[in-house]
Tab-separated table of C-alpha atoms in Angstrom:
chain	number	residue	atom	x	y	z
A	7	MET	CA	41.169	-95.935	-127.884
A	8	THR	CA	44.038	-95.908	-130.386
A	9	ASN	CA	43.505	-94.078	-133.630
A	10	ASN	CA	46.250	-94.583	-136.154
A	11	ALA	CA	45.165	-92.182	-138.898
A	12	SER	CA	43.680	-88.714	-139.196
A	13	LEU	CA	40.603	-88.145	-141.323
A	14	THR	CA	39.713	-85.719	-143.790
A	15	PRO	CA	36.031	-85.262	-144.231
A	16	GLU	CA	36.060	-84.721	-147.983
A	17	THR	CA	37.808	-88.037	-148.826
A	18	LYS	CA	35.621	-90.565	-150.742
A	19	GLY	CA	35.543	-94.246	-149.298
A	20	ALA	CA	36.897	-95.065	-145.852
A	21	SER	CA	37.245	-98.140	-143.682
A	22	VAL	CA	38.286	-98.877	-140.101
A	23	VAL	CA	39.664	-102.024	-138.656
A	24	ILE	CA	38.688	-102.260	-134.915
A	25	THR	CA	40.383	-104.726	-132.729
A	26	HIS	CA	39.040	-105.891	-129.380
A	27	HIS	CA	40.812	-108.489	-127.165
A	28	VAL	CA	38.121	-110.455	-125.234
A	29	ASN	CA	38.620	-112.654	-122.277
A	30	PRO	CA	37.475	-116.168	-123.614
A	31	ALA	CA	35.341	-116.558	-120.467
A	32	LEU	CA	33.455	-113.358	-121.577
A	33	GLN	CA	33.013	-114.018	-125.350
A	34	ALA	CA	29.504	-115.185	-125.160
A	35	GLU	CA	28.507	-111.813	-123.397
A	36	TYR	CA	30.508	-110.080	-126.145
A	37	GLU	CA	28.542	-111.912	-128.904
A	38	THR	CA	25.391	-110.573	-127.170
A	39	TRP	CA	26.832	-107.138	-127.090
A	40	LEU	CA	27.763	-107.477	-130.873
A	41	GLN	CA	24.069	-108.184	-131.501
A	42	GLU	CA	23.322	-104.893	-129.852
A	43	ILE	CA	25.683	-102.758	-131.544
A	44	GLY	CA	25.397	-104.350	-134.976
A	45	PRO	CA	22.203	-102.881	-135.953
A	46	VAL	CA	22.972	-99.479	-134.583
A	47	CYS	CA	26.078	-99.531	-136.817
A	48	ARG	CA	24.390	-100.869	-139.759
A	49	SER	CA	21.661	-98.198	-139.602
A	50	SER	CA	24.389	-95.245	-139.638
A	51	ALA	CA	24.631	-92.889	-142.327
A	52	GLY	CA	26.955	-94.005	-145.380
A	53	LEU	CA	27.632	-97.519	-144.189
A	54	LEU	CA	28.496	-99.823	-147.053
A	55	ASP	CA	29.253	-103.109	-145.111
A	56	TRP	CA	30.850	-104.676	-141.864
A	57	HIS	CA	32.401	-107.835	-141.272
A	58	ILE	CA	33.602	-109.601	-138.131
A	59	ILE	CA	36.539	-112.012	-137.871
A	60	ARG	CA	35.992	-114.026	-134.769
A	61	PRO	CA	38.778	-115.670	-132.855
A	62	ILE	CA	39.798	-119.195	-133.073
A	63	ALA	CA	39.331	-121.041	-129.818
A	64	GLY	CA	42.577	-121.881	-128.156
A	65	TYR	CA	44.617	-119.606	-130.470
A	66	THR	CA	43.467	-116.055	-130.069
A	67	ASP	CA	41.171	-113.785	-128.251
A	68	THR	CA	41.020	-111.282	-130.772
A	69	TYR	CA	37.877	-109.934	-132.670
A	70	SER	CA	38.428	-107.838	-135.592
A	71	VAL	CA	35.445	-105.594	-136.863
A	72	MET	CA	35.986	-104.175	-140.483
A	73	ILE	CA	33.534	-101.462	-141.538
A	74	ARG	CA	33.403	-99.495	-144.513
A	75	TYR	CA	31.725	-96.171	-145.257
A	76	GLU	CA	30.982	-94.001	-148.419
A	77	THR	CA	33.011	-91.174	-147.053
A	78	GLU	CA	35.469	-90.391	-144.257
A	79	ARG	CA	32.907	-87.984	-142.946
A	80	HIS	CA	30.371	-90.916	-142.434
A	81	LEU	CA	32.908	-92.942	-140.579
A	82	THR	CA	33.901	-89.993	-138.334
A	83	GLN	CA	30.218	-89.484	-137.631
A	84	TRP	CA	30.032	-93.021	-136.626
A	85	LEU	CA	33.156	-93.290	-134.531
A	86	ASP	CA	32.332	-90.022	-132.722
A	87	SER	CA	28.644	-90.829	-132.248
A	88	PRO	CA	27.077	-90.793	-128.641
A	89	GLU	CA	25.359	-93.956	-129.352
A	90	ARG	CA	28.725	-95.656	-130.218
A	91	GLN	CA	30.375	-94.305	-127.243
A	92	THR	CA	27.726	-95.321	-125.005
A	93	LEU	CA	27.879	-98.856	-126.315
A	94	ILE	CA	31.726	-99.022	-126.344
A	95	ALA	CA	31.549	-98.029	-122.531
A	96	LYS	CA	28.978	-100.798	-122.003
A	97	ALA	CA	31.413	-103.373	-123.265
A	98	ALA	CA	34.560	-102.102	-121.506
A	99	HIS	CA	34.442	-104.664	-118.847
A	100	LEU	CA	34.643	-107.276	-121.744
A	101	LEU	CA	37.859	-106.089	-123.231
A	102	ALA	CA	41.364	-106.799	-122.122
A	103	GLY	CA	42.751	-103.306	-122.548
A	104	GLN	CA	41.443	-100.565	-124.742
A	105	GLU	CA	39.895	-100.811	-128.179
A	106	GLU	CA	42.372	-100.210	-131.060
A	107	TYR	CA	41.340	-98.995	-134.487
A	108	GLN	CA	43.001	-98.097	-137.670
A	109	VAL	CA	41.228	-95.983	-140.221
A	110	SER	CA	42.031	-95.837	-143.819
A	111	SER	CA	40.668	-95.023	-147.184
A	112	GLY	CA	39.716	-98.152	-149.468
A	113	LEU	CA	42.133	-100.869	-148.837
A	114	ASP	CA	45.096	-98.750	-148.079
A	115	PHE	CA	45.447	-100.346	-144.678
A	116	LEU	CA	46.775	-103.549	-146.339
A	117	PHE	CA	49.732	-101.308	-147.836
A	118	MET	CA	50.702	-99.175	-144.796
A	119	GLN	CA	53.592	-100.229	-142.706
A	120	PRO	CA	53.677	-99.124	-138.938
A	121	ASN	CA	56.226	-96.382	-138.475
A	122	ALA	CA	56.958	-96.086	-142.100
A	123	ALA	CA	58.623	-92.922	-143.202
A	124	SER	CA	55.836	-92.344	-145.873
A	125	THR	CA	52.255	-92.107	-144.734
A	126	LYS	CA	51.236	-91.961	-148.392
A	127	PRO	CA	49.681	-95.096	-149.749
A	128	PRO	CA	50.993	-96.514	-153.022
A	129	VAL	CA	49.499	-95.892	-156.405
A	130	ARG	CA	46.458	-97.882	-157.124
A	131	TRP	CA	48.047	-100.015	-160.035
A	132	LYS	CA	50.613	-101.226	-157.657
A	133	GLN	CA	48.069	-101.994	-155.014
A	134	PHE	CA	46.154	-103.944	-157.663
A	135	LEU	CA	49.107	-105.907	-158.653
A	136	LEU	CA	50.162	-106.801	-155.192
A	137	THR	CA	46.768	-107.690	-154.093
A	138	TRP	CA	45.999	-109.769	-157.075
A	139	SER	CA	49.499	-111.654	-156.638
A	140	ALA	CA	48.819	-112.403	-153.244
A	141	ILE	CA	45.058	-113.523	-153.555
A	142	PHE	CA	45.452	-115.674	-156.798
A	143	PRO	CA	47.607	-118.377	-154.848
A	144	LEU	CA	45.403	-118.171	-151.804
A	145	VAL	CA	42.170	-118.837	-153.542
A	146	SER	CA	43.897	-121.568	-155.443
A	147	VAL	CA	45.222	-123.268	-152.304
A	148	VAL	CA	42.952	-122.367	-149.598
A	149	PRO	CA	39.859	-124.279	-150.926
A	150	LEU	CA	41.951	-127.474	-151.177
A	151	LEU	CA	42.870	-127.361	-147.622
A	152	VAL	CA	39.575	-126.039	-145.975
A	153	VAL	CA	36.959	-127.851	-147.779
A	154	PRO	CA	38.130	-131.163	-146.791
A	155	VAL	CA	38.447	-130.126	-143.196
A	156	LEU	CA	34.826	-128.898	-143.373
A	157	ASP	CA	33.651	-132.206	-144.854
A	158	ALA	CA	35.662	-134.180	-142.263
A	159	ALA	CA	33.971	-132.030	-139.608
A	160	GLY	CA	30.433	-133.134	-140.834
A	161	LEU	CA	29.340	-129.680	-142.107
A	162	PRO	CA	26.961	-129.893	-145.231
A	163	GLN	CA	28.575	-130.234	-148.467
A	164	ASN	CA	27.153	-126.800	-149.694
A	165	HIS	CA	28.912	-124.537	-151.941
A	166	VAL	CA	27.713	-121.336	-149.947
A	167	ALA	CA	28.957	-122.818	-146.677
A	168	HIS	CA	32.318	-123.682	-148.269
A	169	THR	CA	32.547	-120.310	-149.968
A	170	PHE	CA	31.902	-118.512	-146.454
A	171	PHE	CA	34.561	-120.423	-144.668
A	172	VAL	CA	37.165	-120.248	-147.560
A	173	THR	CA	36.710	-116.483	-148.021
A	174	ALA	CA	36.791	-115.997	-144.193
A	175	VAL	CA	40.339	-117.849	-144.169
A	176	VAL	CA	41.583	-115.954	-147.285
A	177	VAL	CA	40.765	-112.567	-145.780
A	178	ALA	CA	42.133	-113.493	-142.520
A	179	LEU	CA	45.321	-114.670	-144.114
A	180	MET	CA	45.393	-111.489	-146.366
A	181	VAL	CA	45.002	-109.137	-143.442
A	182	TYR	CA	47.073	-110.866	-140.718
A	183	VAL	CA	49.699	-112.981	-142.410
A	184	VAL	CA	50.262	-112.369	-146.086
A	185	MET	CA	49.877	-108.596	-146.585
A	186	PRO	CA	52.139	-107.261	-143.673
A	187	ARG	CA	55.094	-109.563	-144.858
A	188	TYR	CA	54.409	-109.203	-148.488
A	189	VAL	CA	54.327	-105.362	-148.192
A	190	LYS	CA	57.573	-105.310	-146.147
A	191	LEU	CA	59.260	-107.553	-148.758
A	192	VAL	CA	58.459	-105.263	-151.725
A	193	ARG	CA	58.339	-101.947	-149.831
A	194	HIS	CA	61.011	-100.226	-151.975
A	195	TRP	CA	59.152	-101.039	-155.172
A	196	LEU	CA	55.580	-100.341	-153.711
A	197	HIS	CA	56.621	-96.753	-152.464
A	198	ARG	CA	58.942	-95.774	-155.340
């Protein structure tokens, strides 16, 4: 288990991104395990929400689980809980390597660079401007690309279904593609 941040229990709002690399042959078993750990996590104190980004067949074996809590104390309680430790041990044989996770407050994890000199997140107004300037083009372009693919795949032409897939693509692009590069590009302004 790799923990990339230290917690202070008094801090309000916390999120964790947990990464599991799962052998494609074992993904069905992993999905069953998710159905077991999901309700336990969702019943933990202070949980706000959790989302799973599933791998794309043939491209990646990575599951990313994003969980938000009201406070870092709540998050720590879940991460260190005996129930979670038992369930993680139960899934160990499904994972290629150890689980990795990164803890942040709010959306700070989008603005931090690995091995950066400063571990302090940028001021909120800069986070706002950077996030907005990244999301606006994505929400303008991604539906134009994703919706025709969904329609061609024969999925029902349904606004909720389209929104579900479009937002999944936007979030995945933000977390894995856009923000790591964008933050690096504007790092001098962002941390000034």
